[in-house]
Short mmCIF file of C-alpha atoms and ligand atoms in Angstrom, two decimals:
data_model
loop_
_atom_site.label_atom_id
_atom_site.label_comp_id
_atom_site.label_asym_id
_atom_site.label_seq_id
_atom_site.Cartn_x
_atom_site.Cartn_y
_atom_site.Cartn_z
CA MET C 1354 65.38 54.47 -29.33
CA THR C 1355 61.77 54.89 -30.70
CA ASP C 1356 60.25 57.65 -32.45
CA GLU C 1357 56.65 56.43 -31.98
CA PRO C 1358 55.12 59.01 -29.20
CA VAL C 1359 54.29 57.73 -25.83
CA VAL C 1360 52.44 59.73 -23.16
CA GLY C 1361 51.76 59.98 -19.42
CA ILE C 1362 48.20 60.49 -18.37
CA ASP C 1363 46.66 61.47 -15.08
CA LEU C 1364 43.11 59.95 -15.14
CA GLY C 1365 41.92 61.97 -12.24
CA THR C 1366 38.50 62.18 -10.45
CA THR C 1367 37.72 65.48 -11.29
CA ASN C 1368 40.45 66.60 -13.83
CA SER C 1369 42.77 64.80 -16.20
CA VAL C 1370 45.90 65.58 -17.97
CA VAL C 1371 47.80 64.17 -20.72
CA ALA C 1372 51.64 64.85 -20.97
CA PHE C 1373 54.92 63.90 -23.00
CA VAL C 1374 58.58 64.45 -22.83
CA ASN C 1375 59.95 66.85 -25.44
CA PRO C 1376 63.16 66.37 -27.10
CA ALA C 1377 64.91 68.59 -24.63
CA GLY C 1378 63.97 66.08 -21.91
CA ALA C 1379 61.15 68.33 -19.92
CA ALA C 1380 57.82 66.95 -19.48
CA GLU C 1381 54.89 69.12 -20.99
CA ALA C 1382 51.22 68.96 -20.60
CA ILE C 1383 49.48 68.87 -23.85
CA ALA C 1384 46.55 71.39 -24.53
CA ASP C 1385 43.14 70.19 -26.19
CA GLU C 1386 41.93 72.02 -29.02
CA ASP C 1387 40.41 74.95 -26.65
CA GLY C 1388 43.96 75.60 -25.27
CA GLN C 1389 43.29 73.68 -21.82
CA ARG C 1390 45.81 71.37 -20.40
CA THR C 1391 43.25 70.23 -17.34
CA ILE C 1392 40.51 68.64 -18.68
CA PRO C 1393 37.77 68.08 -16.43
CA SER C 1394 36.92 64.21 -16.15
CA VAL C 1395 33.19 64.95 -17.24
CA VAL C 1396 31.03 63.13 -19.81
CA HIS C 1397 27.97 64.79 -21.36
CA PHE C 1398 25.93 62.70 -23.63
CA PRO C 1399 23.89 65.22 -25.99
CA GLU C 1400 20.64 64.37 -27.34
CA GLY C 1401 21.31 62.51 -30.52
CA GLY C 1402 25.13 63.55 -30.78
CA ASP C 1403 28.56 62.07 -30.10
CA PRO C 1404 29.60 62.30 -26.24
CA VAL C 1405 31.28 65.48 -25.15
CA VAL C 1406 34.19 65.62 -22.36
CA GLY C 1407 35.42 68.10 -20.48
CA SER C 1408 34.79 71.93 -19.66
CA LEU C 1409 31.60 71.65 -21.83
CA ALA C 1410 30.33 68.72 -20.43
CA LYS C 1411 31.05 70.29 -16.87
CA GLN C 1412 28.78 73.03 -17.89
CA GLN C 1413 26.30 70.63 -18.99
CA ALA C 1414 25.99 69.38 -15.60
CA VAL C 1415 23.54 72.60 -14.63
CA VAL C 1416 21.40 72.04 -17.92
CA ASP C 1417 21.38 68.39 -18.61
CA PRO C 1418 22.17 66.76 -15.14
CA HIS C 1419 20.76 63.42 -16.30
CA ARG C 1420 22.88 63.20 -19.04
CA VAL C 1421 26.00 64.24 -17.50
CA ALA C 1422 28.58 61.76 -15.51
CA ALA C 1423 31.12 63.03 -13.31
CA ALA C 1424 33.42 61.57 -10.40
CA PHE C 1425 33.14 58.12 -11.94
CA LYS C 1426 36.83 57.21 -10.93
CA ARG C 1427 35.25 56.85 -7.60
CA GLY C 1428 33.41 53.69 -8.79
CA MET C 1429 36.46 52.29 -10.97
CA GLY C 1430 35.90 48.54 -11.19
CA ARG C 1431 32.54 48.36 -10.13
CA ARG C 1432 29.13 48.72 -12.12
CA THR C 1433 28.45 52.09 -10.82
CA PHE C 1434 29.65 55.29 -9.23
CA LEU C 1435 26.60 56.92 -8.17
CA ASP C 1436 25.85 57.21 -4.20
CA ASP C 1437 22.29 55.61 -4.35
CA ASP C 1438 24.12 52.47 -6.25
CA ARG C 1439 21.85 53.08 -9.28
CA GLU C 1440 23.58 52.48 -12.48
CA PHE C 1441 24.43 55.46 -14.82
CA VAL C 1442 22.02 55.01 -18.04
CA VAL C 1443 21.49 57.30 -20.84
CA ASP C 1444 18.89 56.27 -23.66
CA GLY C 1445 19.00 52.78 -22.44
CA THR C 1446 22.59 52.11 -22.33
CA THR C 1447 24.31 51.68 -19.04
CA TYR C 1448 27.95 53.19 -18.72
CA PRO C 1449 29.94 51.81 -15.99
CA PRO C 1450 32.94 53.85 -14.61
CA GLU C 1451 35.40 52.08 -17.13
CA ALA C 1452 33.30 53.05 -20.17
CA LEU C 1453 33.18 56.65 -19.12
CA SER C 1454 36.82 56.70 -18.07
CA ALA C 1455 37.48 55.28 -21.82
CA MET C 1456 35.79 58.52 -23.36
CA VAL C 1457 37.92 60.82 -21.10
CA LEU C 1458 40.99 58.95 -22.21
CA LYS C 1459 39.86 59.00 -25.85
CA LYS C 1460 39.64 62.81 -25.50
CA LEU C 1461 43.12 62.89 -24.05
CA LYS C 1462 44.48 60.49 -27.01
CA GLN C 1463 42.84 62.90 -29.51
CA ALA C 1464 44.54 66.13 -28.10
CA ALA C 1465 47.83 64.18 -27.80
CA GLU C 1466 47.32 63.05 -31.91
CA ALA C 1467 46.71 66.62 -32.79
CA HIS C 1468 49.88 67.69 -31.04
CA PHE C 1469 52.05 64.95 -32.60
CA ARG C 1470 49.96 65.06 -35.98
CA GLY C 1471 49.97 61.26 -35.90
CA GLU C 1472 48.36 58.33 -33.92
CA VAL C 1473 49.38 57.95 -30.23
CA ARG C 1474 48.86 54.84 -28.69
CA LYS C 1475 51.43 53.95 -26.04
CA ALA C 1476 50.57 55.42 -22.64
CA ILE C 1477 51.25 55.06 -18.90
CA ILE C 1478 48.13 55.98 -16.82
CA THR C 1479 48.12 56.78 -13.38
CA VAL C 1480 46.20 55.48 -10.23
CA PRO C 1481 45.96 56.28 -6.65
CA ALA C 1482 48.30 54.25 -4.85
CA TYR C 1483 45.76 52.07 -2.89
CA PHE C 1484 43.59 51.06 -5.63
CA GLY C 1485 43.35 47.52 -5.63
CA ASP C 1486 43.53 45.03 -8.19
CA ALA C 1487 40.01 45.20 -9.61
CA GLU C 1488 40.75 49.03 -9.92
CA ARG C 1489 43.77 48.83 -11.61
CA LYS C 1490 42.71 46.39 -14.29
CA ALA C 1491 39.47 48.46 -14.96
CA THR C 1492 41.85 51.47 -15.54
CA VAL C 1493 43.83 49.25 -18.31
CA THR C 1494 40.39 48.30 -19.78
CA ALA C 1495 39.48 51.68 -20.07
CA GLY C 1496 42.55 52.40 -21.61
CA GLU C 1497 42.12 49.65 -24.32
CA MET C 1498 38.61 50.62 -25.03
CA ALA C 1499 40.29 54.10 -25.76
CA GLY C 1500 42.36 52.45 -28.33
CA LEU C 1501 45.59 53.01 -26.13
CA ASP C 1502 48.29 50.32 -25.65
CA VAL C 1503 48.85 51.02 -21.58
CA LEU C 1504 52.41 50.18 -20.60
CA ARG C 1505 51.88 50.06 -17.25
CA VAL C 1506 49.68 51.73 -14.35
CA ILE C 1507 51.98 53.80 -11.89
CA ASN C 1508 50.92 55.23 -8.41
CA GLU C 1509 50.08 58.88 -8.67
CA PRO C 1510 52.27 59.85 -5.61
CA THR C 1511 55.00 57.90 -7.18
CA ALA C 1512 54.71 60.17 -10.44
CA ALA C 1513 54.28 63.14 -8.49
CA ALA C 1514 57.46 62.83 -6.92
CA LEU C 1515 59.07 61.84 -9.92
CA ALA C 1516 58.30 64.96 -11.58
CA HIS C 1517 59.23 67.20 -8.39
CA GLY C 1518 62.49 65.31 -8.17
CA LEU C 1519 63.51 65.87 -11.80
CA GLY C 1520 62.79 69.45 -11.00
CA GLY C 1521 66.36 69.47 -9.26
CA ASP C 1522 64.90 69.42 -5.77
CA ALA C 1523 65.76 65.81 -4.96
CA GLU C 1524 67.65 65.42 -1.45
CA ALA C 1525 68.20 62.12 0.13
CA GLY C 1526 65.54 61.31 2.75
CA THR C 1527 62.09 60.49 3.43
CA ILE C 1528 59.42 62.26 1.55
CA LEU C 1529 55.60 62.47 2.52
CA VAL C 1530 53.32 63.24 -0.44
CA PHE C 1531 50.05 64.45 0.53
CA ASP C 1532 47.67 64.07 -2.28
CA LEU C 1533 44.41 65.33 -1.93
CA GLY C 1534 42.38 65.45 -5.36
CA GLY C 1535 38.62 65.72 -6.22
CA GLY C 1536 37.72 62.65 -5.08
CA THR C 1537 40.47 60.86 -3.50
CA PHE C 1538 43.02 61.21 -0.81
CA ASP C 1539 46.34 59.58 -0.88
CA VAL C 1540 49.29 59.70 1.65
CA THR C 1541 52.37 57.98 0.57
CA VAL C 1542 55.87 57.84 2.41
CA MET C 1543 58.80 57.20 0.19
CA ALA C 1544 62.43 57.02 0.34
CA VAL C 1545 64.46 59.29 -1.79
CA GLY C 1546 68.22 58.18 -2.66
CA ALA C 1547 71.24 60.43 -3.25
CA ASP C 1548 70.99 59.44 -6.80
CA GLY C 1549 67.35 60.48 -6.86
CA SER C 1550 65.69 56.93 -6.60
CA LEU C 1551 62.36 56.58 -5.01
CA GLU C 1552 61.22 53.85 -2.92
CA VAL C 1553 57.59 53.70 -1.73
CA LYS C 1554 57.63 52.58 2.05
CA SER C 1555 53.93 52.93 2.69
CA THR C 1556 50.78 54.11 1.44
CA GLY C 1557 47.29 55.29 3.04
CA GLY C 1558 44.38 57.21 2.22
CA ASP C 1559 40.75 57.03 1.41
CA HIS C 1560 39.50 56.65 -2.10
CA ARG C 1561 36.16 58.26 -1.04
CA PHE C 1562 37.61 61.52 0.20
CA GLY C 1563 38.26 64.80 -1.52
CA GLY C 1564 37.44 68.32 -2.72
CA LEU C 1565 33.78 67.20 -3.82
CA ASP C 1566 32.91 66.40 -0.02
CA PHE C 1567 34.12 69.60 0.79
CA ASP C 1568 31.80 71.03 -2.21
CA ARG C 1569 28.70 68.94 -0.58
CA LEU C 1570 29.54 70.57 2.90
CA ILE C 1571 29.34 73.75 1.55
CA VAL C 1572 26.25 73.18 -0.48
CA ASP C 1573 24.58 71.86 2.97
CA ARG C 1574 25.09 75.08 4.53
CA MET C 1575 23.85 76.90 1.54
CA ALA C 1576 20.75 74.68 1.76
CA ALA C 1577 20.06 75.56 5.49
CA VAL C 1578 20.43 79.04 4.79
CA VAL C 1579 18.16 79.08 1.70
CA GLN C 1580 15.50 77.22 3.64
CA ALA C 1581 15.59 79.56 6.57
CA GLU C 1582 15.31 82.57 4.36
CA THR C 1583 12.85 81.16 1.72
CA GLY C 1584 11.46 78.00 2.90
CA ALA C 1585 12.43 76.53 -0.39
CA ASP C 1586 14.49 73.22 -0.48
CA LEU C 1587 17.62 73.93 -2.57
CA ARG C 1588 18.20 70.29 -3.52
CA ALA C 1589 14.64 69.35 -4.35
CA ASP C 1590 15.25 70.99 -7.72
CA PRO C 1591 18.17 69.43 -9.95
CA TYR C 1592 19.12 72.53 -11.49
CA ALA C 1593 19.34 74.74 -8.63
CA HIS C 1594 21.62 72.05 -6.85
CA GLN C 1595 23.87 71.59 -9.38
CA ASP C 1596 24.13 75.48 -9.75
CA ALA C 1597 24.85 75.33 -5.85
CA LEU C 1598 27.30 72.80 -6.40
CA ALA C 1599 29.26 74.69 -9.26
CA LYS C 1600 29.19 77.89 -7.06
CA ALA C 1601 30.48 76.06 -4.04
CA GLU C 1602 33.50 74.75 -5.76
CA GLU C 1603 34.17 78.23 -6.97
CA MET C 1604 33.73 79.64 -3.30
CA LYS C 1605 36.02 76.88 -2.07
CA LYS C 1606 38.76 78.04 -4.31
CA GLU C 1607 38.34 81.47 -3.62
CA LEU C 1608 38.71 80.97 0.06
CA SER C 1609 42.16 79.44 -0.41
CA ARG C 1610 43.10 83.05 -1.64
CA LYS C 1611 40.71 85.27 0.34
CA GLU C 1612 39.30 85.44 3.61
CA THR C 1613 35.56 85.66 2.66
CA SER C 1614 33.25 84.70 -0.74
CA THR C 1615 29.98 85.49 -1.61
CA ARG C 1616 27.61 84.33 -4.10
CA PRO C 1617 23.88 84.61 -5.27
CA LEU C 1618 21.76 81.58 -5.04
CA THR C 1619 18.26 80.97 -6.55
CA ALA C 1620 15.75 78.81 -5.36
CA GLY C 1621 11.90 78.56 -5.31
CA GLY C 1622 11.87 81.78 -7.49
CA ARG C 1623 13.73 83.91 -4.88
CA SER C 1624 17.51 84.91 -4.81
CA VAL C 1625 19.43 84.83 -1.74
CA MET C 1626 23.20 85.94 -1.05
CA PHE C 1627 25.37 83.57 0.40
CA THR C 1628 28.42 84.47 2.19
CA LEU C 1629 31.13 82.08 3.48
CA THR C 1630 34.36 82.95 5.59
CA ARG C 1631 37.46 81.09 5.73
CA ALA C 1632 36.88 80.51 9.18
CA GLU C 1633 33.60 79.06 8.71
CA PHE C 1634 34.71 77.11 5.95
CA ASP C 1635 37.45 75.52 8.36
CA GLY C 1636 34.77 74.90 11.12
CA LEU C 1637 32.90 72.99 8.38
CA LEU C 1638 35.90 70.95 7.77
CA ALA C 1639 36.61 70.25 11.52
CA GLU C 1640 32.88 69.68 12.46
CA SER C 1641 32.39 66.93 9.53
CA GLY C 1642 35.42 65.03 10.92
CA HIS C 1643 37.31 65.70 7.47
CA LEU C 1644 40.43 67.48 9.12
CA GLN C 1645 40.86 64.62 11.98
CA GLU C 1646 40.30 61.88 9.19
CA ALA C 1647 43.36 63.34 7.38
CA GLU C 1648 45.45 63.76 10.34
CA ASP C 1649 44.89 60.24 11.32
CA HIS C 1650 45.66 58.68 7.68
CA ILE C 1651 49.02 60.94 8.04
CA ILE C 1652 49.89 59.33 11.14
CA ASN C 1653 48.82 55.82 10.50
CA THR C 1654 51.01 55.97 6.87
CA ILE C 1655 54.08 57.23 8.66
CA GLU C 1656 53.60 54.40 11.26
CA ASP C 1657 53.17 51.60 8.69
CA ALA C 1658 56.60 52.91 7.48
CA GLY C 1659 57.97 52.25 10.96
CA MET C 1660 58.84 56.09 11.34
CA GLU C 1661 57.74 59.06 13.54
CA PRO C 1662 56.76 62.01 11.90
CA GLY C 1663 59.83 63.70 13.05
CA GLY C 1664 61.58 61.42 10.66
CA ILE C 1665 59.84 63.00 7.37
CA THR C 1666 62.32 65.27 5.86
CA SER C 1667 60.42 66.96 3.50
CA VAL C 1668 56.46 66.92 2.18
CA LEU C 1669 55.18 67.45 -1.11
CA MET C 1670 51.62 68.53 -1.63
CA VAL C 1671 49.82 67.43 -4.72
CA GLY C 1672 46.32 67.56 -5.82
CA GLY C 1673 44.04 70.59 -6.18
CA SER C 1674 42.73 70.31 -2.80
CA SER C 1675 45.91 70.51 -1.14
CA ARG C 1676 45.58 74.34 -1.67
CA ILE C 1677 43.07 74.39 0.80
CA ILE C 1678 44.55 76.41 3.89
CA ALA C 1679 43.29 74.10 6.79
CA PHE C 1680 45.15 71.16 5.20
CA LYS C 1681 48.15 73.22 4.76
CA ASP C 1682 48.24 73.98 8.39
CA LEU C 1683 47.48 70.53 9.58
CA VAL C 1684 50.15 68.92 7.74
CA GLU C 1685 52.53 71.86 9.17
CA ARG C 1686 51.30 71.13 12.44
CA VAL C 1687 51.67 67.08 12.48
CA ILE C 1688 55.03 66.76 10.54
CA GLY C 1689 56.57 69.98 12.04
CA ARG C 1690 57.72 71.32 8.66
CA GLU C 1691 56.44 73.43 5.94
CA PRO C 1692 55.22 71.57 3.06
CA GLN C 1693 56.47 72.10 -0.43
CA PHE C 1694 53.81 72.70 -3.25
CA SER C 1695 54.83 71.27 -6.51
CA LYS C 1696 55.28 73.84 -9.00
CA ASN C 1697 52.63 72.36 -11.47
CA LEU C 1698 50.42 71.24 -8.75
CA ASP C 1699 47.78 70.08 -11.32
CA GLU C 1700 50.09 68.71 -14.15
CA ASP C 1701 52.89 67.08 -12.15
CA VAL C 1702 51.59 63.63 -11.83
CA ALA C 1703 50.83 63.45 -15.64
CA ARG C 1704 54.52 64.91 -16.17
CA GLY C 1705 55.59 62.41 -13.70
CA ALA C 1706 53.82 59.54 -15.84
CA ALA C 1707 55.25 60.95 -19.08
CA PHE C 1708 58.80 60.81 -17.70
CA MET C 1709 58.19 56.82 -16.69
CA ALA C 1710 56.86 56.21 -20.07
CA ALA C 1711 59.80 58.07 -22.02
CA LYS C 1712 62.18 56.15 -19.94
CA LEU C 1713 60.43 52.73 -20.35
CA GLU C 1714 60.23 53.52 -24.24
CA GLU C 1715 63.46 55.10 -24.44
CA THR C 1716 61.71 57.78 -26.78
CA VAL C 1717 64.71 60.35 -25.48
CA ASP C 1718 68.10 60.49 -27.19
CA PRO C 1719 70.50 59.16 -24.32
CA ASP C 1720 73.36 61.24 -25.56
CA GLY C 1721 71.03 64.45 -26.15
CA PRO C 1722 69.65 67.02 -23.68
CA GLY C 1723 67.32 64.75 -22.12
CA ALA C 1724 70.12 62.55 -21.01
CA ALA C 1725 69.30 62.77 -17.29
CA LEU C 1726 66.36 60.88 -18.12
CA ALA C 1727 67.98 58.02 -19.15
CA GLN C 1728 69.95 57.94 -15.80
CA LEU C 1729 66.60 58.04 -13.65
CA PRO C 1730 66.35 55.11 -11.51
CA THR C 1731 62.64 53.37 -12.21
CA PRO C 1732 60.78 53.86 -9.08
CA VAL C 1733 60.14 51.03 -6.86
CA ASP C 1734 56.23 50.40 -6.22
CA VAL C 1735 54.81 48.52 -3.34
CA ALA C 1736 51.94 46.06 -3.40
CA SER C 1737 49.03 48.30 -2.14
CA ARG C 1738 47.23 45.31 -0.27
CA GLY C 1739 48.06 42.05 1.36
CA LEU C 1740 48.02 39.13 -0.68
CA GLY C 1741 47.21 35.75 0.52
CA VAL C 1742 45.08 32.43 0.11
CA GLN C 1743 42.43 30.65 2.26
CA ALA C 1744 43.67 28.04 4.35
CA LEU C 1745 42.41 25.96 7.48
CA ASP C 1746 43.50 27.32 10.71
CA SER C 1747 45.33 24.57 12.31
CA GLN C 1748 45.38 26.25 15.58
CA GLY C 1749 42.02 28.06 15.88
CA GLY C 1750 39.80 24.96 15.67
CA GLY C 1751 40.25 24.10 11.82
CA GLN C 1752 37.88 27.12 10.44
CA LEU C 1753 38.97 28.67 7.15
CA VAL C 1754 41.12 31.81 7.49
CA ASN C 1755 42.94 34.06 5.36
CA VAL C 1756 46.82 33.68 5.30
CA VAL C 1757 48.72 36.77 4.06
CA LEU C 1758 51.96 35.71 2.01
CA ILE C 1759 52.63 39.19 0.62
CA ASP C 1760 52.02 41.67 2.95
CA ALA C 1761 50.86 45.42 2.27
CA ASN C 1762 53.63 47.74 1.19
CA THR C 1763 55.74 45.07 0.02
CA PRO C 1764 58.01 46.34 -3.07
CA VAL C 1765 57.22 44.78 -5.99
CA PRO C 1766 58.10 42.85 -7.89
CA ALA C 1767 57.29 40.56 -5.43
CA HIS C 1768 56.91 36.54 -4.45
CA ALA C 1769 56.53 34.66 -1.57
CA GLU C 1770 55.75 30.98 -0.69
CA GLN C 1771 54.41 28.99 1.95
CA THR C 1772 53.75 25.53 2.76
CA PHE C 1773 50.32 23.93 4.27
CA GLY C 1774 49.35 20.54 5.18
CA ALA C 1775 46.52 18.66 3.17
CA SER C 1776 43.64 18.94 5.70
CA ARG C 1777 42.11 15.34 5.43
CA ALA C 1778 43.24 11.90 5.09
CA ASP C 1779 43.10 10.65 1.36
CA GLN C 1780 42.70 13.83 0.18
CA THR C 1781 42.47 13.93 -3.81
CA ASP C 1782 41.99 17.47 -4.71
CA LEU C 1783 42.43 20.76 -3.38
CA GLU C 1784 40.91 24.48 -3.80
CA LEU C 1785 43.38 27.17 -4.15
CA VAL C 1786 41.54 30.49 -3.09
CA LEU C 1787 43.43 33.58 -3.75
CA THR C 1788 42.72 36.79 -1.35
CA GLU C 1789 43.17 40.44 -1.17
CA GLY C 1790 43.33 42.30 2.23
CA GLU C 1791 45.23 42.12 5.53
CA GLU C 1792 42.58 40.63 7.86
CA THR C 1793 42.68 36.97 9.33
CA ASP C 1794 38.77 36.89 8.94
CA LEU C 1795 37.69 36.07 5.50
CA ASP C 1796 34.58 38.38 6.02
CA PHE C 1797 37.10 41.21 5.56
CA VAL C 1798 39.13 40.31 2.68
CA THR C 1799 38.39 40.18 -0.93
CA GLU C 1800 38.38 37.00 -3.09
CA LEU C 1801 40.53 37.39 -6.15
CA GLY C 1802 40.03 34.10 -7.71
CA ARG C 1803 39.82 30.33 -7.28
CA THR C 1804 41.02 27.06 -9.12
CA LYS C 1805 41.06 23.45 -8.43
CA GLY C 1806 43.89 20.78 -8.52
CA THR C 1807 43.93 17.21 -7.96
CA PHE C 1808 46.69 14.77 -6.80
CA SER C 1809 48.08 12.21 -8.72
CA LYS C 1810 47.24 9.87 -5.96
CA PRO C 1811 45.17 10.11 -2.76
CA VAL C 1812 47.62 11.97 -0.12
CA PRO C 1813 47.54 11.28 3.50
CA LEU C 1814 46.54 14.08 6.23
CA GLY C 1815 49.52 16.74 6.35
CA HIS C 1816 50.69 16.01 2.91
CA PRO C 1817 52.70 19.35 2.13
CA VAL C 1818 51.52 21.73 -0.60
CA THR C 1819 53.55 24.75 -1.19
CA VAL C 1820 51.77 27.74 -2.61
CA ARG C 1821 53.79 30.18 -4.53
CA LEU C 1822 52.53 33.93 -5.27
CA GLU C 1823 53.92 36.10 -7.60
CA TYR C 1824 53.32 39.93 -8.02
CA SER C 1825 54.70 41.50 -11.18
CA VAL C 1826 55.85 44.79 -11.90
CA ASP C 1827 52.78 45.41 -13.79
CA GLN C 1828 50.73 44.18 -10.99
CA ARG C 1829 49.82 40.90 -12.53
CA ILE C 1830 49.25 38.44 -9.70
CA THR C 1831 49.80 34.34 -10.04
CA ALA C 1832 49.30 31.77 -7.73
CA LYS C 1833 50.72 28.34 -8.10
CA ALA C 1834 50.27 25.06 -5.84
CA ILE C 1835 52.88 22.57 -5.99
CA ASP C 1836 52.90 19.00 -4.49
CA GLY C 1837 55.51 19.00 -1.86
CA HIS C 1838 56.91 15.80 -2.30
CA SER C 1839 56.55 15.22 -6.14
CA GLY C 1840 57.09 18.89 -7.21
CA ASP C 1841 53.95 18.76 -9.32
CA LEU C 1842 52.29 21.61 -10.27
CA LEU C 1843 48.97 20.93 -8.75
CA CYS C 1844 46.79 24.08 -9.99
CA GLU C 1845 47.71 27.76 -11.30
CA LEU C 1846 45.72 30.74 -11.38
CA GLU C 1847 46.36 34.46 -12.89
CA VAL C 1848 44.22 36.77 -11.65
CA LYS C 1849 41.58 38.14 -13.87
CA SER C 1850 39.59 40.29 -11.48
CA GLU C 1851 35.73 40.32 -12.30
CA THR C 1852 35.68 43.34 -14.70
CA ALA C 1853 32.63 44.77 -14.03
CA ILE C 1854 32.22 45.46 -17.76
CA SER C 1855 30.79 42.32 -19.65
CA ASP C 1856 32.70 41.35 -22.96
CA ASP C 1857 29.69 42.35 -24.80
CA GLU C 1858 29.78 45.70 -23.57
CA LYS C 1859 33.35 46.30 -23.99
CA ALA C 1860 33.22 44.91 -27.63
CA ALA C 1861 30.39 47.63 -28.24
CA LEU C 1862 32.14 50.27 -26.85
CA LEU C 1863 35.46 49.83 -28.57
CA SER C 1864 33.48 49.66 -31.87
CA THR C 1865 31.77 52.91 -31.07
CA LEU C 1866 34.83 54.71 -29.83
CA ALA C 1867 36.83 53.81 -32.64
CA ASN C 1868 34.62 55.44 -34.94
CA THR C 1869 33.49 58.40 -32.70
CA THR C 1870 35.40 61.80 -32.16
CA ILE C 1871 34.89 63.11 -28.58
CA GLY C 1872 33.66 66.56 -28.72
P1 AMP T 1370 42.64 67.16 -8.78
O1 AMP T 1370 41.83 65.82 -8.69
O2 AMP T 1370 44.02 67.00 -8.27
O3 AMP T 1370 42.56 67.79 -10.23
O4 AMP T 1370 41.91 68.27 -7.87
C1 AMP T 1370 40.44 68.93 -8.30
C2 AMP T 1370 40.14 69.17 -6.95
O5 AMP T 1370 40.84 70.32 -6.12
C3 AMP T 1370 38.73 69.92 -7.16
O6 AMP T 1370 37.75 69.23 -5.91
C4 AMP T 1370 38.80 71.38 -6.98
O7 AMP T 1370 37.80 72.01 -6.53
C5 AMP T 1370 39.94 71.40 -5.86
N1 AMP T 1370 40.70 72.63 -5.87
C6 AMP T 1370 41.33 73.09 -7.21
N2 AMP T 1370 41.82 74.51 -6.80
C7 AMP T 1370 41.69 74.49 -5.30
C8 AMP T 1370 41.87 75.82 -4.61
N3 AMP T 1370 42.64 76.67 -5.06
N4 AMP T 1370 41.32 75.48 -3.32
C9 AMP T 1370 40.34 74.45 -2.89
N5 AMP T 1370 40.39 73.55 -3.77
C10 AMP T 1370 40.79 73.44 -5.03
#
């Protein structure tokens, strides 16, 4: 048992939430100083002032669009998140997605500290299940820059199911989590044991698919209507464009409750009333191919788990965009079951992370009212992508190919080894190249790292070399090459993915953030 508070954080594309487990064993989201529990993941850099995160920043998107960053989670692990690949620069400083995420995390940390009236360092942060190594590392770096000690990153659907299961709804079977948020779409098939244990069987989805795309569809329709009525281009004026985006989001949400929605739009000095019906919105989703894409992801993920849609015993809808009626209907048609909505759609992922954090850190009295938490089985996660090495293809003419050692969707921790033969006579050294991806063709996989090793003496063609890969629970990857005869360790590699942020940038941000209160 420890007294130090621990929190679970849902670092979302559109919104973020921080939660903790109270002494009674229930997970609660923490409100910020304005009483908000769902904080928009938006950062505004006011001229000459400290950064502002949340609703106020979101409102500034209309007034001060060049100094506002949103949806940066989509670029996590890369230098930028902007569609045109420009970097996001304010007053000469570049802010990569990790840095912006650090500001959101700092805001959540402040809210938690105000709640606990003391320092909060330990946190679990959730990520989409299919985030690769670089994105997971970037998430941890963002946490560090915010002054957090990131105990683990866990998958969002696992966290959601955990929160849902603890609500007393757990039933042995196979659950499909349909998580459609603001910027990411995640489908997960999980086995639920009679004891409430959770095991991820397969994951799929698309990390550039979500509510923001639906908003843009509506803006496209708005622009066409405005063009026809006034001749003005709504998107040419950044202020009119931001205003249209904000209204598109409102209308989209309204259409989850009502059959029709209307807003005034201003462009070229004129006002136009714009109306959209639910049937028209459904039409936009169908025409754009989004409904079909979602259906394909559902079916593929179920197949990856070696199952048929009929084998799914319950469906859990997570993420704000799962409220859209067209997606609910789609899920119902494909699986043949009415989906369940989590009771706290916007907070469940953070609550699940808080449960996991409390369990790991044993912050709840095992003999007290939260005893059920101590009994909670630790969920099993899977490797989101295949892991392997480059090797010469012995059958296919000797070109370099990718050989997968740990398949995607293998439960973690995982380890695997395979023995290869030296490719030349009198070989003196070797290069170990670690890859991420399922394809054989190296063009379609990501290189995670490489290192060189030397044999103690030249070895003949075909001399055995064993490659051993380990994938730990916290998703650290290590690779070793071992001489198959002598047992000597030839080389070793722990994956440090290229962080998109340089050490200098990280240090600068760390000190800036340590001395800044996020507004
Ligand atoms: P999340 O990332 O899970 O917080 O999801 C946020 C996304 O859900 C945003 O794109 C919202 O516009 C969208 N959203 C929230 N509520 C609704 C609703 N009632 N109907 C449709 N979309 C919604």
